[in-house]
Coordinates of C-alpha atoms in Angstrom, one line a residue:
M1 CA 82.1 -7.6 -0.6
A2 CA 81.3 -6.3 2.9
V3 CA 77.8 -7.0 4.4
N4 CA 75.8 -3.8 4.9
A5 CA 75.3 -4.2 8.7
V6 CA 73.6 -0.8 8.9
L7 CA 70.8 -1.9 6.5
K8 CA 70.4 -5.2 8.2
Q9 CA 70.0 -3.4 11.6
Q10 CA 67.4 -1.0 10.1
M11 CA 65.5 -4.0 8.7
A12 CA 65.6 -5.7 12.1
D13 CA 64.4 -2.6 13.8
L14 CA 61.3 -2.6 11.6
G15 CA 60.9 -6.4 11.8
L16 CA 61.3 -6.7 8.0
T17 CA 62.3 -9.8 6.1
Q18 CA 63.9 -9.5 2.7
E19 CA 60.6 -10.3 0.9
E20 CA 58.7 -7.7 3.1
L21 CA 61.3 -5.0 2.3
A22 CA 60.9 -5.7 -1.4
A23 CA 57.1 -5.4 -1.1
R24 CA 57.4 -2.1 0.8
M25 CA 59.9 -0.7 -1.8
N26 CA 57.5 -1.6 -4.6
A27 CA 54.6 0.0 -2.8
A28 CA 56.8 3.2 -2.3
L29 CA 57.6 3.3 -6.0
L30 CA 54.0 2.9 -6.9
D31 CA 53.2 5.8 -4.6
I32 CA 56.1 8.0 -5.9
T33 CA 56.1 7.3 -9.6
G34 CA 52.6 6.0 -10.3
R35 CA 54.1 2.8 -11.7
P36 CA 54.5 -0.6 -10.0
G37 CA 58.0 -1.4 -8.7
D38 CA 60.0 -4.5 -9.8
V39 CA 62.1 -4.9 -6.7
S40 CA 62.6 -8.6 -5.8
D41 CA 64.0 -10.3 -2.7
R42 CA 67.1 -10.9 -4.8
T43 CA 67.5 -7.1 -5.2
V44 CA 67.3 -6.9 -1.4
R45 CA 69.9 -9.7 -0.9
N46 CA 72.3 -7.8 -3.1
L47 CA 71.8 -4.6 -1.1
I48 CA 72.5 -6.5 2.2
S49 CA 75.4 -8.5 0.9
G50 CA 77.2 -5.5 -0.5
A51 CA 77.0 -6.7 -4.1
T52 CA 75.1 -3.4 -4.7
R53 CA 77.2 -0.6 -3.0
R54 CA 75.7 2.5 -4.6
P55 CA 72.0 2.0 -5.3
I56 CA 70.7 4.5 -7.9
G57 CA 67.5 5.6 -9.6
R58 CA 64.3 3.8 -8.5
T59 CA 66.1 1.6 -6.0
R60 CA 67.5 4.6 -4.2
K61 CA 64.2 6.4 -4.1
A62 CA 62.4 3.3 -2.8
L63 CA 65.0 2.8 0.0
E64 CA 64.9 6.4 1.1
A65 CA 61.1 6.4 1.1
V66 CA 60.8 3.2 3.2
F67 CA 63.4 4.0 5.8
R68 CA 62.8 7.8 5.7
C69 CA 66.6 8.6 5.7
S70 CA 69.4 9.1 3.2
L71 CA 71.5 6.3 1.6
K72 CA 74.4 7.3 3.7
D73 CA 72.4 6.7 6.8
L74 CA 71.6 3.2 5.5
G75 CA 75.3 2.4 5.1
F76 CA 75.6 2.9 1.4
A77 CA 78.2 5.0 -0.5
C78 CA 76.5 7.9 -2.2
P79 CA 76.4 7.7 -6.0
S80 CA 79.5 9.2 -7.5
T81 CA 79.4 12.5 -9.3
T82 CA 81.8 14.8 -11.2
A83 CA 79.7 17.9 -10.6
P84 CA 81.2 20.6 -8.3
P85 CA 79.7 21.2 -4.9
E86 CA 76.6 23.3 -5.0
G87 CA 75.5 26.0 -2.6
P88 CA 72.0 26.0 -1.1
V89 CA 70.7 28.7 -3.4
E90 CA 72.2 27.2 -6.6
R91 CA 70.9 23.7 -5.6
R92 CA 67.3 25.1 -5.1
Q93 CA 67.4 26.8 -8.5
F94 CA 68.7 23.6 -10.1
I95 CA 66.0 21.5 -8.6
T96 CA 63.3 24.0 -9.4
A97 CA 64.4 24.4 -13.0
G98 CA 65.3 20.9 -14.1
T99 CA 64.1 18.2 -11.7
A100 CA 60.7 19.1 -10.4
I101 CA 59.5 15.5 -10.8
A102 CA 62.4 14.2 -8.7
L103 CA 61.7 16.7 -6.0
T104 CA 58.1 15.7 -5.9
S105 CA 59.0 12.0 -5.8
A106 CA 61.5 12.4 -3.0
A107 CA 59.4 14.7 -0.9
P108 CA 57.3 12.1 1.0
A109 CA 60.5 10.6 2.4
F110 CA 61.7 13.7 4.1
S111 CA 58.6 15.9 4.7
V112 CA 56.9 16.1 8.0
P113 CA 55.0 12.8 8.4
R114 CA 51.3 12.8 8.8
R115 CA 49.4 10.9 11.4
V116 CA 48.0 7.5 10.4
G117 CA 44.7 7.0 12.2
A118 CA 41.2 5.5 12.3
S119 CA 40.1 7.0 9.0
D120 CA 42.9 5.3 7.2
I121 CA 41.9 2.0 8.8
E122 CA 38.3 2.5 7.9
R123 CA 39.3 3.1 4.3
L124 CA 41.3 -0.1 4.2
H125 CA 38.4 -2.0 5.7
R126 CA 36.0 -0.7 3.0
R127 CA 38.4 -1.7 0.2
F128 CA 38.8 -5.1 1.7
A129 CA 35.0 -5.5 1.8
D130 CA 35.0 -4.7 -2.0
V131 CA 37.6 -7.4 -2.6
V132 CA 35.6 -10.0 -0.7
A133 CA 32.5 -9.0 -2.7
N134 CA 34.3 -9.3 -6.0
D135 CA 35.6 -12.7 -5.1
H136 CA 32.1 -14.0 -4.3
R137 CA 30.9 -12.7 -7.7
H138 CA 33.7 -13.8 -9.9
G139 CA 36.3 -15.9 -8.0
G140 CA 39.6 -17.1 -9.1
Q141 CA 40.3 -14.2 -11.5
L142 CA 43.9 -13.0 -11.9
A143 CA 42.7 -9.4 -11.7
I144 CA 41.3 -10.0 -8.2
E145 CA 44.6 -11.6 -7.1
H146 CA 46.6 -8.7 -8.4
K147 CA 44.3 -6.1 -7.0
A148 CA 44.4 -7.6 -3.5
A149 CA 48.2 -7.9 -3.6
A150 CA 48.5 -4.2 -4.7
L151 CA 46.2 -3.2 -1.9
A152 CA 48.4 -5.1 0.6
D153 CA 51.4 -3.1 -0.6
E154 CA 49.4 0.1 -0.4
A155 CA 48.5 -0.7 3.2
L156 CA 52.1 -1.3 4.0
S157 CA 53.1 2.0 2.4
L158 CA 51.1 3.7 5.2
Q159 CA 53.7 2.4 7.7
A160 CA 56.3 4.5 5.9
S161 CA 54.1 7.6 5.3
G162 CA 53.5 8.7 8.9
H163 CA 53.4 8.2 12.6
A164 CA 50.8 5.8 14.2
S165 CA 50.0 4.4 17.6
Q166 CA 50.9 0.8 18.2
R167 CA 47.3 -0.2 18.0
V168 CA 46.8 1.5 14.6
R169 CA 50.1 0.1 13.3
K170 CA 48.9 -3.5 14.1
Q171 CA 45.6 -2.8 12.4
V172 CA 47.5 -1.7 9.3
Y173 CA 49.5 -4.9 9.3
A174 CA 46.3 -6.9 9.8
S175 CA 44.8 -5.2 6.8
A176 CA 47.8 -5.9 4.7
A177 CA 47.6 -9.6 5.8
A178 CA 43.9 -9.7 4.9
F179 CA 44.5 -8.4 1.4
R180 CA 47.3 -10.9 0.9
S181 CA 45.1 -13.7 2.1
S182 CA 42.5 -12.6 -0.5
A183 CA 45.2 -12.7 -3.1
M184 CA 46.1 -16.1 -1.9
W185 CA 42.5 -17.3 -2.1
A186 CA 42.1 -15.9 -5.6
A187 CA 45.2 -17.8 -6.7
I188 CA 43.9 -21.0 -5.0
D189 CA 40.6 -20.7 -6.7
G190 CA 42.3 -20.1 -10.0
R191 CA 44.5 -23.2 -9.6
R192 CA 47.7 -21.0 -9.5
F193 CA 49.2 -22.8 -6.5
E194 CA 52.7 -21.5 -6.8
D195 CA 51.4 -17.9 -6.6
A196 CA 49.1 -18.9 -3.8
T197 CA 52.0 -20.3 -1.8
R198 CA 54.0 -17.1 -2.3
H199 CA 51.0 -15.0 -1.1
M200 CA 50.6 -17.3 1.9
R201 CA 54.1 -16.8 3.1
V202 CA 53.9 -13.0 3.0
A203 CA 50.4 -13.1 4.6
Q204 CA 51.6 -15.3 7.4
Q205 CA 54.5 -12.9 8.2
L206 CA 52.2 -9.9 8.2
A207 CA 49.6 -11.7 10.4
E208 CA 52.3 -12.4 13.0
M209 CA 53.3 -8.8 13.0
A210 CA 49.7 -7.8 13.5
G211 CA 49.1 -10.4 16.2
D212 CA 45.5 -10.8 14.9
P213 CA 44.1 -14.3 15.5
Y214 CA 41.2 -13.8 13.1
I215 CA 43.4 -13.2 10.1
K216 CA 45.8 -16.0 11.2
F217 CA 42.8 -18.3 11.2
R218 CA 41.8 -17.3 7.7
I219 CA 45.3 -17.7 6.3
W220 CA 46.0 -21.2 7.8
S221 CA 42.5 -22.3 7.0
H222 CA 43.1 -21.2 3.4
A223 CA 46.4 -23.1 3.5
G224 CA 44.5 -26.3 4.4
T225 CA 42.2 -25.8 1.5
M226 CA 45.1 -25.1 -0.9
Y227 CA 46.9 -28.3 0.1
R228 CA 43.6 -30.3 -0.2
H229 CA 43.2 -29.1 -3.8
M230 CA 46.9 -29.9 -4.5
G231 CA 46.2 -33.5 -3.4
R232 CA 48.3 -33.3 -0.2
P233 CA 45.8 -34.2 2.5
A234 CA 48.4 -34.7 5.2
D235 CA 49.7 -31.2 4.7
A236 CA 46.1 -29.9 4.5
A237 CA 45.2 -31.5 7.8
A238 CA 48.3 -30.0 9.5
A239 CA 47.7 -26.5 8.2
N240 CA 44.0 -26.6 9.1
D241 CA 45.0 -27.9 12.6
V242 CA 47.0 -24.7 13.1
A243 CA 43.8 -22.7 12.5
R244 CA 41.6 -24.9 14.7
K245 CA 44.0 -24.6 17.7
L246 CA 43.7 -20.8 17.8
N247 CA 41.9 -19.5 20.9
I248 CA 39.1 -18.0 18.8
T249 CA 37.7 -21.5 18.0
R250 CA 37.1 -21.9 21.7
Q251 CA 35.7 -18.4 22.1
D252 CA 33.3 -18.5 19.1
P253 CA 31.8 -21.9 18.0
M254 CA 31.3 -20.5 14.5
F255 CA 35.1 -20.6 13.9
A256 CA 35.2 -24.0 15.4
S257 CA 32.4 -25.1 13.0
L258 CA 34.4 -23.8 9.9
G259 CA 37.6 -25.5 11.1
L260 CA 35.7 -28.8 11.5
A261 CA 33.9 -28.5 8.2
R262 CA 37.1 -27.9 6.3
Q263 CA 38.7 -30.8 8.3
G264 CA 35.8 -33.0 7.1
A265 CA 36.5 -32.0 3.5
I266 CA 40.1 -33.0 4.0
H267 CA 39.1 -36.3 5.4
G268 CA 36.9 -36.9 2.4
A269 CA 39.8 -36.1 0.0
A270 CA 41.9 -38.6 2.0
G271 CA 39.3 -41.3 1.7
D272 CA 38.4 -41.5 5.4
G273 CA 34.6 -41.6 5.4
T274 CA 34.2 -42.3 9.2
A275 CA 36.4 -39.3 10.1
A276 CA 34.6 -37.1 7.6
R277 CA 31.1 -37.9 8.9
R278 CA 32.3 -37.3 12.5
A279 CA 33.8 -33.9 11.5
F280 CA 30.7 -32.7 9.8
D281 CA 28.5 -33.8 12.7
Q282 CA 30.7 -31.9 15.1
S283 CA 30.7 -28.9 12.7
Q284 CA 26.9 -28.9 12.6
D285 CA 26.7 -29.0 16.4
A286 CA 29.2 -26.1 16.8
M287 CA 27.2 -24.0 14.3
L288 CA 24.0 -24.6 16.3
R289 CA 25.8 -23.4 19.4
A290 CA 27.2 -20.2 17.8
Y291 CA 25.6 -16.9 18.7
P292 CA 24.2 -15.4 15.5
Q293 CA 24.8 -11.8 16.4
A294 CA 28.4 -12.1 17.6
Q295 CA 30.9 -9.7 16.2
R296 CA 33.0 -11.4 13.5
P297 CA 35.3 -10.2 10.6
V298 CA 33.6 -9.2 7.4
W299 CA 35.2 -12.1 5.5
M300 CA 33.6 -14.6 7.9
N301 CA 30.2 -13.0 7.8
A302 CA 30.3 -12.8 4.0
F303 CA 30.6 -16.5 3.3
Y304 CA 30.4 -19.0 6.2
D305 CA 26.9 -20.2 7.0
Q306 CA 24.8 -23.4 6.6
A307 CA 25.2 -23.3 2.9
E308 CA 29.0 -23.3 3.0
L309 CA 29.0 -26.2 5.5
D310 CA 26.8 -28.2 3.1
S311 CA 29.0 -27.2 0.2
L312 CA 32.1 -28.6 2.0
A313 CA 30.1 -31.8 2.8
L314 CA 29.1 -32.1 -0.8
S315 CA 32.8 -31.9 -1.8
A316 CA 33.8 -34.5 0.8
F317 CA 31.1 -37.1 0.0
L318 CA 31.6 -36.7 -3.7
A319 CA 35.3 -37.5 -3.2
L320 CA 34.3 -40.5 -1.0
G321 CA 32.0 -41.9 -3.7
D322 CA 28.9 -41.4 -1.4
F323 CA 26.9 -39.8 -4.3
E324 CA 23.5 -39.9 -2.7
R325 CA 24.6 -38.2 0.4
A326 CA 26.7 -35.7 -1.6
E327 CA 23.6 -34.8 -3.7
A328 CA 21.5 -34.2 -0.6
H329 CA 24.1 -31.8 0.8
G330 CA 24.3 -30.1 -2.6
H331 CA 20.5 -29.4 -2.7
R332 CA 20.6 -28.1 0.8
C333 CA 23.5 -25.8 -0.1
L334 CA 21.8 -24.4 -3.2
A335 CA 18.6 -23.8 -1.3
A336 CA 20.4 -21.8 1.4
L337 CA 23.0 -19.8 -0.7
R338 CA 22.8 -16.1 -0.4
P339 CA 22.2 -14.2 -3.7
H340 CA 25.7 -12.7 -3.9
M341 CA 27.4 -16.1 -3.8
H342 CA 27.6 -16.5 -7.6
R343 CA 30.9 -18.5 -7.6
S344 CA 29.7 -20.8 -4.8
K345 CA 26.5 -21.5 -6.7
A346 CA 28.3 -22.5 -9.9
I347 CA 30.6 -24.8 -8.0
A348 CA 27.8 -26.5 -6.0
T349 CA 25.7 -26.9 -9.1
T350 CA 28.5 -28.6 -11.0
R351 CA 29.2 -30.9 -8.1
V352 CA 25.5 -31.8 -7.9
A353 CA 25.5 -32.6 -11.6
R354 CA 28.4 -35.0 -11.1
A355 CA 26.7 -36.7 -8.1
Q356 CA 23.6 -37.2 -10.2
L357 CA 25.6 -38.6 -13.1
E358 CA 27.4 -41.1 -10.9
Q359 CA 24.0 -42.4 -9.7
G360 CA 22.9 -43.0 -13.3
D361 CA 20.4 -40.1 -13.5
V362 CA 21.9 -38.9 -16.8
E363 CA 19.1 -36.6 -18.0
T364 CA 18.9 -34.7 -14.7
A365 CA 22.7 -34.5 -14.4
I366 CA 23.0 -32.9 -17.9
A367 CA 20.2 -30.5 -17.1
S368 CA 22.0 -29.5 -13.9
A369 CA 25.4 -29.1 -15.7
M370 CA 23.8 -27.0 -18.4
S371 CA 22.2 -24.7 -15.8
V372 CA 25.7 -23.5 -14.7
P373 CA 26.0 -19.9 -15.8
A374 CA 28.1 -19.7 -19.0
D375 CA 30.3 -17.0 -17.5
A376 CA 31.5 -19.4 -14.8
S377 CA 31.7 -22.4 -17.1
I378 CA 34.2 -20.7 -19.4
R379 CA 36.1 -18.4 -17.0
H380 CA 36.3 -19.9 -13.6
P381 CA 39.2 -22.4 -13.6
R382 CA 37.7 -24.7 -11.0
V383 CA 34.3 -24.9 -12.6
V384 CA 35.9 -25.4 -16.1
G385 CA 37.9 -28.3 -14.8
M386 CA 35.0 -30.0 -13.1
L387 CA 32.8 -29.7 -16.2
H388 CA 35.5 -31.2 -18.3
T389 CA 35.6 -34.1 -15.8
F390 CA 31.8 -34.3 -16.0
G391 CA 32.0 -34.7 -19.8
R392 CA 34.6 -37.5 -19.6
R393 CA 32.6 -39.4 -17.0
L394 CA 29.5 -39.0 -19.2
E395 CA 31.3 -40.6 -22.1
T396 CA 32.2 -43.5 -19.8
I397 CA 28.8 -43.9 -18.2
A398 CA 26.6 -43.3 -21.3
P399 CA 28.8 -43.7 -24.4
G400 CA 27.1 -42.9 -27.6
A401 CA 23.8 -41.9 -26.0
A402 CA 21.7 -39.1 -27.5
L403 CA 21.9 -37.3 -24.2
A404 CA 25.7 -37.4 -24.3
H405 CA 25.6 -35.9 -27.8
T406 CA 23.4 -33.1 -26.4
W407 CA 25.9 -32.3 -23.8
N408 CA 28.9 -32.5 -26.1
Q409 CA 27.2 -30.1 -28.5
Y410 CA 26.3 -27.7 -25.7
A411 CA 29.9 -27.9 -24.4
R412 CA 31.4 -27.2 -27.8
D413 CA 29.1 -24.2 -28.3
T414 CA 29.9 -22.8 -24.9
W415 CA 33.6 -23.3 -24.8
R416 CA 34.0 -22.0 -28.3
Q417 CA 33.5 -18.6 -26.8
T418 CA 36.9 -18.9 -25.2
A419 CA 38.7 -19.4 -28.5

């Protein structure tokens, strides 16, 4: 097998990894056929290695659409055929009569490209805002993850659909990275860590191509949260440090505040109370220094505020066993949460219930747990897991009590809806 050096060079010219080329080919197939593609990085490896010498069908269409040239120009042998050569007139008649769909599908790869401009970027920004809003309402859902990943591929398909200035091209890459980071977050929230890791790797590559420090911050900060939830505090701290060392944390104290608050949560998970308290004090100071009207990305404005800082502190002190301090931060969080933060409210309420239970206030704890909206308590993976833990701790703290029976009956009635 001879390595396809031409294809390797074409990929290098566009700065594409094998995984990124697979994503672009799938986006092209979705655009051409209306159905998602199933190209994998293994498919691309076979194309590069020479294991696949004559790509046909959907693979051929996708390659020609992405690179805007023929298979021959990509170093492949053209698919063999026993048909005699056709003249231009006969070929046009054949296509018109028998393969109109194929002509329509292939046309975008060879037609005069359009100009990708500001209106396309604005459309991507609007769709990203919708993804962020859905995440705050529902959180962790597989549908959100898949939608965000599909929108990332759609953004990348713009790169193959027309000409763009370097500035616009970087904005397209930044939008694709933002969508992928949302897919990553939905997977983290849904406890699908393998999928989250896959989204993270693609998002990091796209962010580098975009050169956008804001989306780099989001991705690395999410990575720190992911590793914290996976029980890997050392990796979590290392990833979060990448975000904290970006220049934007020096330019805007609000980003510094978020980085420090997430670092505090990581210290809490690692059992370092002194470091956690110091991080949250520094985070609070940075937030007070931040200019409220500064221009920030939509994802930052949509979620980070005093309520989120207190939510992270609630998580940290709950992990440290400082239940009184955790409950105090929890009440501050719930009092300050904006109305659209449904997912955050359910998580904070569940954690407050746990903090109350650990302090022996069983009746209040059960009332808090039962106030979690039923939708979240049966559909949000993180909330479901925390409520199951709450039930187990209740059995340990107040075994056989009437209040424990009340909770168990409520839980059975609620979770029966998932059956």
